[in-house]
Coordinates of C-alpha atoms and ligand atoms in Angstrom, one line a residue:
Chain A
M1 CA 0.0 0.0 0.0
A2 CA 2.4 2.7 1.2
R3 CA 4.8 4.2 -1.3
S4 CA 8.3 5.7 -1.0
I5 CA 9.2 8.8 -2.9
D6 CA 12.7 9.6 -4.3
V7 CA 13.3 13.2 -5.4
S8 CA 16.5 14.0 -7.3
D9 CA 17.7 17.3 -8.6
L10 CA 14.3 18.8 -8.7
D11 CA 13.8 22.4 -9.9
I12 CA 10.3 23.8 -9.7
Y13 CA 9.3 26.8 -11.8
Y14 CA 6.3 29.2 -12.0
G15 CA 6.7 30.3 -15.6
D16 CA 10.3 31.7 -15.7
F17 CA 10.5 32.1 -12.0
L18 CA 12.5 29.4 -10.3
A19 CA 10.8 28.9 -7.0
V20 CA 12.7 25.8 -5.7
Q21 CA 16.1 24.6 -6.8
G22 CA 18.0 21.4 -6.7
V23 CA 16.1 19.3 -4.2
N24 CA 17.3 15.8 -3.3
L25 CA 15.5 13.7 -0.7
T26 CA 13.8 10.4 0.0
V27 CA 10.5 10.0 1.7
R28 CA 10.3 6.6 3.2
A29 CA 7.2 4.4 3.0
R30 CA 5.2 4.2 6.2
S31 CA 6.9 7.2 7.7
V32 CA 6.1 10.8 8.4
T33 CA 8.3 13.4 6.7
A34 CA 8.0 17.0 7.8
F35 CA 9.0 20.1 5.7
I36 CA 9.9 23.2 7.7
G37 CA 11.3 26.6 6.8
P38 CA 10.5 30.2 6.7
S39 CA 7.5 31.6 4.7
G40 CA 7.9 31.7 1.0
C41 CA 10.8 29.2 0.8
G42 CA 8.8 26.8 -1.3
K43 CA 7.5 24.2 1.1
S44 CA 4.0 24.2 -0.5
T45 CA 5.5 24.3 -3.9
M46 CA 7.6 21.3 -3.1
L47 CA 4.7 19.4 -1.6
R48 CA 2.4 20.1 -4.7
S49 CA 5.1 18.8 -7.0
L50 CA 4.7 15.4 -5.3
N51 CA 1.2 14.7 -6.6
R52 CA 1.4 16.8 -9.8
M53 CA -0.8 19.5 -8.4
H54 CA 1.9 22.0 -9.2
E55 CA 1.2 21.8 -12.9
V56 CA -2.4 22.9 -12.7
I57 CA -1.2 26.4 -12.3
P58 CA -0.7 27.9 -15.8
G59 CA 2.9 28.0 -16.8
A60 CA 4.1 25.9 -13.8
R61 CA 6.5 23.1 -14.5
V62 CA 9.2 21.0 -12.9
E63 CA 12.6 19.7 -14.1
G64 CA 14.3 16.8 -12.5
K65 CA 13.1 13.4 -11.2
V66 CA 10.4 12.3 -8.8
M67 CA 10.2 8.5 -8.4
V68 CA 7.3 6.8 -6.6
D69 CA 8.2 3.2 -5.8
G70 CA 10.6 3.2 -8.7
Q71 CA 8.1 4.6 -11.2
S72 CA 8.8 8.1 -12.6
L73 CA 6.0 10.4 -11.5
Y74 CA 6.5 12.8 -14.5
D75 CA 6.7 10.1 -17.1
P76 CA 4.6 11.1 -20.1
S77 CA 2.7 7.8 -19.8
I78 CA 1.5 8.6 -16.3
D79 CA -1.9 10.1 -15.9
P80 CA -1.9 12.9 -13.3
V81 CA -5.5 12.2 -12.5
A82 CA -4.6 8.6 -11.4
V83 CA -1.6 10.0 -9.5
R84 CA -3.8 12.3 -7.5
R85 CA -6.2 9.5 -6.6
Q86 CA -3.4 7.7 -4.9
I87 CA -1.6 10.7 -3.4
G88 CA -4.1 12.7 -1.5
M89 CA -3.7 16.3 -0.3
V90 CA -4.9 18.6 2.4
F91 CA -4.5 22.3 1.6
Q92 CA -3.1 25.2 3.7
R93 CA -6.6 26.8 3.7
P94 CA -9.7 24.7 4.2
N95 CA -11.6 24.2 1.0
P96 CA -14.8 22.1 1.4
F97 CA -17.1 22.2 -1.6
P98 CA -19.4 25.1 -0.7
T99 CA -22.6 23.8 -2.2
M100 CA -22.3 20.3 -0.8
S101 CA -23.4 18.9 2.5
I102 CA -21.0 17.6 5.1
Y103 CA -21.9 14.0 4.1
D104 CA -21.4 14.6 0.3
N105 CA -18.1 16.5 1.0
V106 CA -16.6 13.4 2.7
L107 CA -17.7 11.2 -0.2
A108 CA -16.7 13.6 -3.0
G109 CA -13.6 11.7 -3.8
N110 CA -15.2 8.3 -3.5
R111 CA -17.9 9.3 -6.0
L112 CA -15.5 10.4 -8.7
N113 CA -15.2 8.4 -11.8
S114 CA -18.8 7.4 -11.3
R115 CA -17.9 4.8 -8.8
R116 CA -21.1 3.5 -7.2
M117 CA -21.5 2.7 -3.5
K118 CA -24.2 1.1 -1.5
K119 CA -25.9 3.4 1.1
A120 CA -24.6 1.4 4.0
E121 CA -21.1 1.3 2.7
A122 CA -21.2 5.1 2.1
D123 CA -22.5 5.7 5.6
D124 CA -19.7 3.6 6.9
V125 CA -17.0 5.5 5.0
V126 CA -18.4 8.8 6.2
E127 CA -18.5 7.8 9.8
R128 CA -15.1 6.2 9.8
S129 CA -13.5 9.2 8.0
L130 CA -15.1 11.8 10.3
R131 CA -14.2 9.9 13.4
R132 CA -10.6 9.6 12.3
A133 CA -10.5 13.4 11.6
N134 CA -12.0 14.0 15.1
L135 CA -15.1 15.7 13.7
W136 CA -17.7 13.0 14.0
A137 CA -19.0 14.0 17.5
E138 CA -19.6 17.6 16.3
V139 CA -21.4 16.9 13.1
K140 CA -23.1 13.6 13.4
D141 CA -26.5 15.2 13.9
R142 CA -26.2 17.6 10.9
L143 CA -24.5 15.6 8.1
G144 CA -27.0 17.0 5.6
R145 CA -26.0 20.6 6.3
P146 CA -23.6 22.4 4.0
G147 CA -19.9 22.1 4.8
M148 CA -19.5 25.8 4.6
G149 CA -21.6 26.2 7.7
L150 CA -18.7 24.8 9.9
S151 CA -16.1 26.9 11.6
G152 CA -12.7 27.2 9.9
G153 CA -11.1 24.5 12.1
Q154 CA -14.0 22.2 11.5
Q155 CA -13.8 22.8 7.8
Q156 CA -10.2 21.8 7.8
R157 CA -11.0 18.6 9.6
L158 CA -13.7 18.0 7.1
C159 CA -11.1 18.3 4.3
I160 CA -8.9 15.9 6.1
A161 CA -11.8 13.4 6.4
R162 CA -12.5 13.9 2.6
A163 CA -8.8 13.2 1.8
I164 CA -8.6 10.0 3.9
A165 CA -12.0 8.7 2.8
V166 CA -10.5 7.5 -0.5
E167 CA -7.7 5.8 1.4
P168 CA -4.8 7.3 -0.6
Q169 CA -1.4 5.6 -0.4
V170 CA 0.4 8.9 0.3
L171 CA -1.1 11.8 2.1
L172 CA 0.3 15.3 1.7
M173 CA -0.7 17.8 4.3
D174 CA 0.1 21.5 4.0
E175 CA 0.0 23.1 7.4
P176 CA -3.1 21.1 8.3
C177 CA -3.3 22.4 11.9
S178 CA -2.6 26.1 11.3
A179 CA -6.3 26.9 11.9
L180 CA -6.9 24.3 14.7
D181 CA -7.2 24.5 18.4
P182 CA -4.8 22.4 20.6
I183 CA -7.4 19.6 21.1
S184 CA -8.1 19.2 17.4
T185 CA -4.4 19.6 16.6
S186 CA -3.6 16.8 19.0
A187 CA -6.4 14.7 17.4
I188 CA -4.9 15.3 14.0
E189 CA -1.4 14.3 15.3
D190 CA -2.9 11.1 16.7
L191 CA -4.5 10.5 13.3
I192 CA -1.1 11.0 11.6
H193 CA 0.4 8.4 14.0
E194 CA -2.4 6.0 13.3
L195 CA -2.2 6.5 9.5
K196 CA 1.5 6.0 9.5
A197 CA 1.0 2.3 9.9
D198 CA -0.4 2.0 6.4
Y199 CA 0.3 5.3 4.6
T200 CA 3.2 7.5 3.7
I201 CA 2.7 11.0 5.1
V202 CA 4.4 14.3 4.2
I203 CA 3.5 17.3 6.3
V204 CA 4.4 21.0 6.1
T205 CA 4.4 22.8 9.4
H206 CA 5.5 26.0 11.0
N207 CA 5.3 24.4 14.4
M208 CA 8.7 23.0 15.5
Q209 CA 7.2 21.0 18.3
Q210 CA 4.7 19.5 15.9
A211 CA 7.5 18.5 13.5
A212 CA 9.4 17.0 16.4
R213 CA 6.4 15.2 17.7
V214 CA 5.0 13.6 14.6
S215 CA 7.8 13.2 12.0
D216 CA 10.5 10.6 11.5
D217 CA 12.4 12.7 9.0
T218 CA 12.6 16.4 8.6
G219 CA 13.6 18.6 5.7
F220 CA 14.6 22.2 6.3
F221 CA 14.0 24.6 3.4
N222 CA 15.4 28.1 3.2
L223 CA 16.0 31.0 0.8
K224 CA 19.6 31.8 0.1
A225 CA 18.6 35.5 0.0
A226 CA 15.5 37.5 -0.9
G227 CA 14.6 36.9 -4.6
Q228 CA 16.7 33.7 -4.7
P229 CA 15.1 30.3 -5.2
G230 CA 14.3 28.2 -2.2
H231 CA 16.5 25.1 -1.6
L232 CA 16.7 22.2 0.8
V233 CA 19.3 23.0 3.4
E234 CA 19.3 19.8 5.3
F235 CA 17.3 16.5 5.3
N236 CA 17.8 14.2 8.2
A237 CA 16.2 12.0 10.8
T238 CA 14.0 14.2 12.9
R239 CA 15.7 13.2 16.1
K240 CA 19.1 14.3 14.7
M241 CA 17.7 17.5 13.2
F242 CA 16.4 18.6 16.6
S243 CA 19.3 17.5 18.7
N244 CA 22.4 17.8 16.6
P245 CA 21.8 19.1 13.0
D246 CA 24.6 19.0 10.5
N247 CA 24.0 22.6 9.4
A248 CA 24.4 25.7 11.5
A249 CA 21.4 27.4 9.7
T250 CA 19.2 24.5 10.6
E251 CA 20.1 24.8 14.3
A252 CA 19.5 28.5 14.2
Y253 CA 16.1 28.1 12.7
I254 CA 15.0 25.3 14.9
S255 CA 16.1 27.0 18.1
G256 CA 14.4 30.2 17.0
R257 CA 17.6 32.3 16.5
F258 CA 16.7 33.1 12.9
G259 CA 16.6 36.2 10.7
Chain B
M1 CA 5.5 62.8 25.1
T2 CA 5.2 65.6 22.6
T3 CA 2.6 68.3 23.0
T4 CA -0.2 68.4 20.5
T5 CA 0.0 71.2 18.0
E6 CA -2.7 72.5 15.7
A7 CA -0.6 71.4 12.8
E8 CA -1.3 67.7 13.5
P9 CA -3.5 66.3 10.7
Q10 CA -7.0 65.5 11.5
P11 CA -8.0 61.9 10.8
R12 CA -10.3 61.9 7.8
P13 CA -14.0 61.4 8.6
A14 CA -15.2 57.9 7.7
T15 CA -17.7 59.3 5.2
G16 CA -15.7 61.8 3.1
R17 CA -17.2 63.9 0.4
G18 CA -16.1 61.5 -2.3
D19 CA -18.1 58.8 -0.5
R20 CA -21.2 60.9 -0.5
V21 CA -20.9 61.9 -4.1
F22 CA -20.5 58.4 -5.2
Q23 CA -23.3 57.1 -3.1
G24 CA -25.5 59.9 -4.6
L25 CA -24.5 58.9 -8.2
A26 CA -25.1 55.2 -7.6
T27 CA -28.5 55.8 -6.0
A28 CA -29.5 58.2 -8.8
A29 CA -28.5 55.6 -11.4
G30 CA -30.5 52.9 -9.6
I31 CA -33.6 55.1 -9.3
T32 CA -33.4 56.3 -12.9
I33 CA -33.5 52.8 -14.3
L34 CA -36.5 51.9 -12.0
A35 CA -38.2 55.1 -13.1
A36 CA -37.6 54.4 -16.8
L37 CA -39.1 50.9 -16.4
A38 CA -42.1 52.3 -14.5
A39 CA -42.6 54.9 -17.3
V40 CA -42.5 52.3 -20.0
F41 CA -45.1 50.2 -18.1
V42 CA -47.3 53.3 -17.5
F43 CA -47.1 54.2 -21.2
L44 CA -47.9 50.6 -22.3
A45 CA -50.8 50.5 -19.8
I46 CA -52.4 53.8 -20.8
E47 CA -52.0 53.3 -24.5
G48 CA -52.5 49.6 -24.6
V49 CA -55.4 48.8 -22.2
P50 CA -58.0 50.4 -24.6
G51 CA -56.7 48.0 -27.3
I52 CA -58.3 45.1 -25.4
G53 CA -61.8 46.1 -26.4
K54 CA -61.7 47.4 -29.9
P55 CA -64.1 46.5 -32.7
A56 CA -63.7 43.0 -34.0
S57 CA -62.2 44.2 -37.3
S58 CA -59.1 45.2 -35.5
Y59 CA -58.3 41.6 -34.6
R60 CA -58.7 40.2 -38.1
P61 CA -58.8 37.3 -38.9
L62 CA -59.9 36.7 -35.3
E63 CA -62.7 38.3 -33.3
S64 CA -61.4 39.6 -30.1
F65 CA -58.2 40.5 -28.2
W66 CA -57.4 37.4 -26.1
P67 CA -57.5 34.8 -28.9
Y68 CA -55.5 37.3 -31.0
V69 CA -52.7 37.9 -28.5
G70 CA -52.9 34.3 -27.3
R71 CA -51.7 32.9 -30.7
L72 CA -49.0 35.6 -30.8
L73 CA -47.8 34.9 -27.3
F74 CA -47.7 31.2 -28.1
G75 CA -45.6 31.8 -31.2
T76 CA -43.3 34.1 -29.2
V77 CA -42.7 31.5 -26.5
L78 CA -42.3 28.7 -29.0
A79 CA -39.7 30.5 -31.1
A80 CA -37.8 31.6 -28.0
L81 CA -37.8 28.1 -26.5
V82 CA -36.5 26.7 -29.8
A83 CA -33.8 29.3 -29.7
L84 CA -32.9 28.5 -26.1
V85 CA -32.8 24.8 -26.6
I86 CA -30.4 25.3 -29.4
A87 CA -28.3 28.1 -27.9
A88 CA -28.0 27.3 -24.3
P89 CA -26.0 24.0 -24.6
F90 CA -23.8 25.6 -27.3
A91 CA -23.2 28.7 -25.2
L92 CA -22.3 26.7 -22.1
G93 CA -20.0 24.5 -24.2
I94 CA -18.3 27.5 -25.8
A95 CA -18.0 29.4 -22.5
L96 CA -16.5 26.3 -20.8
F97 CA -14.1 25.8 -23.7
I98 CA -12.9 29.4 -23.4
S99 CA -12.6 29.4 -19.7
H100 CA -11.3 25.9 -18.9
Y101 CA -10.3 23.9 -21.9
A102 CA -8.8 25.9 -24.7
P103 CA -5.2 27.0 -24.6
R104 CA -4.9 30.8 -24.2
A105 CA -3.9 31.2 -27.8
L106 CA -7.2 29.8 -28.9
A107 CA -9.5 31.0 -26.1
V108 CA -8.9 34.7 -26.8
P109 CA -9.8 34.6 -30.6
V110 CA -12.8 32.4 -30.0
A111 CA -14.1 34.7 -27.3
Y112 CA -13.5 37.6 -29.6
V113 CA -15.4 36.1 -32.5
V114 CA -18.4 35.2 -30.3
D115 CA -18.5 38.7 -29.0
L116 CA -18.4 40.0 -32.6
L117 CA -21.6 38.1 -33.3
A118 CA -23.4 40.4 -30.8
A119 CA -22.4 43.4 -32.9
V120 CA -24.2 42.2 -36.1
P121 CA -27.5 44.1 -36.5
S122 CA -30.6 42.0 -36.2
V123 CA -31.8 43.0 -39.7
V124 CA -28.7 41.4 -41.2
F125 CA -29.5 38.2 -39.3
G126 CA -33.1 38.4 -40.6
L127 CA -31.9 38.8 -44.2
W128 CA -29.4 36.0 -43.8
G129 CA -32.0 33.8 -42.1
A130 CA -34.6 34.3 -44.8
R131 CA -32.4 34.2 -47.9
V132 CA -29.6 31.8 -47.0
L133 CA -30.2 29.8 -43.9
G134 CA -33.9 29.0 -44.7
P135 CA -33.3 27.5 -48.1
H136 CA -30.3 25.6 -46.7
L137 CA -32.4 24.1 -43.9
V138 CA -35.1 22.8 -46.3
P139 CA -33.4 19.3 -46.5
V140 CA -33.1 19.3 -42.7
H141 CA -36.9 20.0 -42.6
A142 CA -37.5 17.1 -44.9
W143 CA -35.3 14.8 -42.9
L144 CA -36.9 15.7 -39.6
D145 CA -40.4 15.2 -41.2
E146 CA -39.3 11.7 -42.4
H147 CA -37.4 10.4 -39.4
A148 CA -38.8 12.3 -36.4
G149 CA -42.3 12.9 -37.7
W150 CA -43.9 11.0 -34.8
L151 CA -42.9 13.9 -32.5
P152 CA -45.5 16.7 -32.6
F153 CA -42.7 19.2 -33.2
F154 CA -41.8 17.6 -36.5
A155 CA -45.3 16.5 -37.7
G156 CA -44.7 18.2 -41.1
P157 CA -45.3 18.6 -43.9
G158 CA -41.8 20.0 -44.1
S159 CA -41.8 23.5 -45.5
V160 CA -40.2 23.9 -49.0
T161 CA -39.2 27.5 -48.3
G162 CA -37.6 27.1 -44.9
K163 CA -39.7 30.0 -43.5
T164 CA -40.5 28.1 -40.3
V165 CA -40.3 28.4 -36.6
L166 CA -37.3 26.1 -36.7
T167 CA -35.4 28.5 -39.0
A168 CA -36.5 31.5 -36.9
G169 CA -35.5 29.7 -33.8
T170 CA -32.1 28.9 -35.3
V171 CA -31.5 32.5 -36.2
L172 CA -32.6 33.6 -32.8
A173 CA -30.3 31.1 -31.2
I174 CA -27.3 32.6 -33.1
M175 CA -28.4 36.0 -31.9
I176 CA -28.6 35.1 -28.2
L177 CA -25.5 33.0 -28.3
P178 CA -23.0 35.8 -27.6
I179 CA -24.8 37.2 -24.5
I180 CA -25.2 33.8 -22.9
T181 CA -21.6 32.8 -23.7
A182 CA -20.1 36.1 -22.5
I183 CA -21.9 36.0 -19.1
C184 CA -21.2 32.3 -18.5
R185 CA -17.6 32.7 -19.4
E186 CA -17.2 35.5 -17.0
V187 CA -18.8 33.5 -14.1
F188 CA -16.8 30.3 -15.1
V189 CA -13.4 32.0 -14.9
Q190 CA -14.3 33.4 -11.5
A191 CA -14.9 30.0 -10.0
P192 CA -12.6 29.9 -6.9
R193 CA -9.2 28.5 -7.6
L194 CA -9.2 26.8 -4.2
D195 CA -12.4 24.8 -5.0
E196 CA -11.1 23.7 -8.3
E197 CA -7.9 22.5 -6.7
A198 CA -9.9 20.7 -4.1
A199 CA -11.5 18.7 -6.8
L200 CA -8.3 18.1 -8.8
A201 CA -6.4 16.9 -5.7
L202 CA -9.1 14.3 -5.1
G203 CA -8.3 12.9 -8.6
A204 CA -11.1 14.6 -10.5
T205 CA -10.7 14.7 -14.3
R206 CA -11.2 18.1 -15.8
W207 CA -14.9 17.5 -16.5
E208 CA -15.4 16.2 -13.0
M209 CA -13.7 19.3 -11.6
V210 CA -16.0 21.5 -13.7
R211 CA -19.0 19.6 -12.3
L212 CA -17.9 19.7 -8.7
S213 CA -16.5 23.2 -8.5
V214 CA -17.4 25.3 -11.4
F215 CA -21.1 24.6 -12.2
P216 CA -22.4 24.8 -8.5
Y217 CA -20.6 28.1 -8.2
A218 CA -21.9 29.4 -11.5
R219 CA -25.4 28.2 -11.2
S220 CA -27.2 31.5 -10.6
G221 CA -24.9 33.2 -13.2
I222 CA -26.0 30.6 -15.7
V223 CA -29.6 31.3 -15.0
S224 CA -29.1 35.0 -15.3
A225 CA -27.4 34.5 -18.7
V226 CA -30.1 32.2 -20.0
M227 CA -32.7 34.7 -18.8
L228 CA -31.1 37.5 -20.6
G229 CA -30.9 35.4 -23.7
L230 CA -34.5 34.4 -23.3
G231 CA -35.4 38.1 -22.9
R232 CA -33.7 39.0 -26.1
A233 CA -35.3 36.0 -27.9
L234 CA -38.8 37.0 -26.7
G235 CA -38.3 40.6 -27.8
E236 CA -36.5 40.2 -31.1
T237 CA -38.4 41.7 -34.0
M238 CA -36.8 42.1 -37.3
A239 CA -35.1 38.7 -37.6
V240 CA -38.3 36.9 -36.9
A241 CA -40.5 39.2 -39.0
M242 CA -38.3 38.6 -42.0
V243 CA -38.0 34.8 -41.6
L244 CA -41.5 33.8 -40.6
S245 CA -44.6 33.8 -42.9
A246 CA -47.2 34.0 -40.2
S247 CA -50.7 32.8 -39.8
P248 CA -52.7 32.9 -36.6
V249 CA -52.7 29.3 -35.4
Y250 CA -51.7 27.3 -32.3
T251 CA -49.3 24.6 -33.4
L252 CA -46.3 22.8 -32.0
N253 CA -45.2 21.9 -35.5
L254 CA -41.9 23.6 -36.0
I255 CA -41.2 22.6 -39.6
S256 CA -44.5 23.4 -41.5
S257 CA -44.9 26.7 -43.2
T258 CA -48.1 27.4 -41.2
N259 CA -46.9 29.0 -38.0
P260 CA -47.8 31.8 -35.6
A261 CA -45.9 35.1 -35.6
T262 CA -44.4 36.4 -32.4
I263 CA -45.6 39.5 -30.6
A264 CA -42.6 41.6 -31.5
S265 CA -42.4 40.5 -35.1
N266 CA -46.1 41.1 -35.5
I267 CA -45.8 44.7 -34.2
A268 CA -42.9 45.3 -36.5
S269 CA -44.7 44.0 -39.6
S270 CA -48.2 45.6 -38.8
F271 CA -47.0 48.9 -37.4
Q272 CA -46.6 50.8 -40.7
E273 CA -50.2 50.5 -42.0
A274 CA -51.9 50.4 -38.6
T275 CA -55.1 52.4 -38.0
P276 CA -55.4 54.1 -34.6
D277 CA -57.5 51.2 -33.4
K278 CA -55.0 48.6 -34.7
L279 CA -52.2 50.6 -33.1
A280 CA -53.8 50.4 -29.7
V281 CA -54.2 46.6 -30.2
L282 CA -50.5 46.3 -31.1
I283 CA -49.5 48.3 -28.0
A284 CA -51.7 46.1 -25.9
T285 CA -49.9 43.0 -27.2
G286 CA -46.6 44.8 -26.3
L287 CA -48.0 45.1 -22.7
V288 CA -48.7 41.4 -22.6
L289 CA -45.1 40.7 -23.7
F290 CA -43.8 43.1 -21.1
V291 CA -45.7 41.5 -18.3
F292 CA -44.9 38.0 -19.5
T293 CA -41.2 38.6 -19.7
F294 CA -41.3 40.0 -16.2
A295 CA -43.2 37.0 -14.9
V296 CA -40.7 34.6 -16.5
N297 CA -37.8 36.4 -14.9
F298 CA -39.3 36.4 -11.5
A299 CA -40.2 32.8 -11.7
A300 CA -36.6 31.9 -12.7
R301 CA -35.2 34.0 -9.8
A302 CA -37.5 32.3 -7.4
V303 CA -36.5 28.8 -8.5
V304 CA -32.8 29.6 -8.1
A305 CA -33.4 31.3 -4.7
R306 CA -35.3 28.3 -3.5
S307 CA -32.8 25.7 -4.6
E308 CA -30.1 27.8 -2.9
Q309 CA -32.1 28.1 0.2
R310 CA -32.6 24.3 0.4
L311 CA -28.9 24.0 0.2
R312 CA -28.3 26.4 3.1
R313 CA -30.7 24.7 5.4
Ligands
ATP1 N1 0.8 30.5 -8.1 C1 2.1 31.1 -8.0 N2 2.6 31.8 -9.1 C2 3.8 32.4 -9.0 N3 4.6 32.3 -8.0 C3 4.2 31.6 -6.9 C4 2.9 30.9 -6.9 N4 2.7 30.3 -5.7 C5 3.9 30.5 -5.0 N5 4.7 31.3 -5.7 C6 6.1 31.7 -5.3 O1 6.8 30.6 -5.0 C7 7.6 30.8 -3.8 C8 7.4 29.7 -2.8 O2 6.0 29.7 -2.4 P1 5.4 28.7 -1.4 O3 3.9 28.9 -1.4 O4 5.8 27.3 -1.9 O5 6.0 29.0 0.0 P2 5.8 28.3 1.4 O6 7.1 27.9 1.8 O7 4.7 27.3 1.3 O8 5.4 29.6 2.3 P3 4.3 29.6 3.5 O9 5.0 29.1 4.7 O10 4.0 31.1 3.6 O11 3.1 28.8 3.1 C9 7.3 32.1 -3.3 O12 8.3 33.0 -3.8 C10 6.0 32.5 -4.0 O13 5.9 33.8 -4.2
MG2 MG1 2.7 27.2 2.1

């Protein structure tokens, strides 16, 4: 089920603008990998290049190699739609489908490609996904109400439920907890621990404690200077990154003595 | 701490003069359009209501007003519906092509050409419809008569001149295409990027993304566009007057040469040699069209509002 991802010499462009340069890293299967770094250094951009969401922006493209379980992600024979079904994503800002009910939002991915589901099976998927995202208790009595009627944090958990409802092999999460309270944050972190048994997870976070708590490996991205492309400064086991990093800049950032 | 001096700039009041001027202008514009509409209605009512009870000769070949206007209204709605059935799917398709499918190099010229269609005067469309499109559609009429004749719409006999509701509806469809396309395209491109990405990230194909994120967002805009198109089709005069050869009948048959005129085209073709009595009758039919168009618009709004309400509950 779970997949490993090998990135080598990856350059990511928005048109002519080189946003991220020369990334080499390996995301291990059944592990949690965290991306940290200052705002604008290209963490989201990097994450989106892992499920080919980057290219939906006009003019956006990548150069270099991304291998998922030995298969090149950007091979011309690979259908990006199929990639995204297996590599799910939670965005930095919550984006439930505004005209859909909570119930339909959770099932949106399952219903794509005109897959049919029995009612009981659908109910089951909805309940299980919402429970895992720690949202079930709050919404179980109003599943027919629109997803937009929820608070920002609830919407984000709804988006997480929607992403895991299709049981992707890899889950990419872009600051999933930035709008959440400590209780929901801890529920999401529990979920990440639980999912790790079956899935590969990549998470972007600005919260150092969170990176230290949930991840096995950490990548630190930085900008060489303003206007320069972002790059991967250090990629190491989280334990090492947070105790004895190889790079002085990593240590400065993690300990808060930065910029 | 420094002492306050009188040179210190006052914070601007929240409602500056510019605000008030602009508010005044906007309100005036809003009121003007309402007043103009009301004035049109009052004119139609004052001049038209007497037209309902004129001597029987004014309604020739019919006897009284309601049968007279009934056939015209029927013809109006029929031609407009034919136009909508043809134009709406086309317009949605073109709008979607421009906003989500075509590469930029193609989208811009296509959008431009469609907008150009709106600049062609309706008389030109009428001439083209009667002289070129009609004769060319004759084989289509015959084919429909033969193969789809069991439908009341194509009961035949197929016209040999092509001067039919089908031809008129096709011409109308081309005329209302630009407005529907332009509005739909505008709403489609404004569909929130974040919603589209939500669908794509779940593994939606482009069409699934459009259905999940673009259409729900654009729904009320699409209705507005179709309503504007319908309004134009209902009110169009010259093109229909030149294409149709009219006779006062009720018929769903779109391909025979016996078909009702529309209210607007009837006004255009009878206006010149109208007696004062006949003129009052024509204005009364205009009043009926006005009220009818209004009612259709309100009904459409209500349907949209209700479906959106249901969603919110
Ligand atoms: N759609 C876009 N078009 C052009 N440039 C973009 C686009 N999105 C991001 N960029 C640029 O790419 C660079 C990296 O942006 P990115 O969003 O990946 O940063 P980030 O590390 O995720 O920041 P944050 O922590 O604030 O989310 C920035 O310089 C940004 O301006
Ligand atoms: Mg980001």
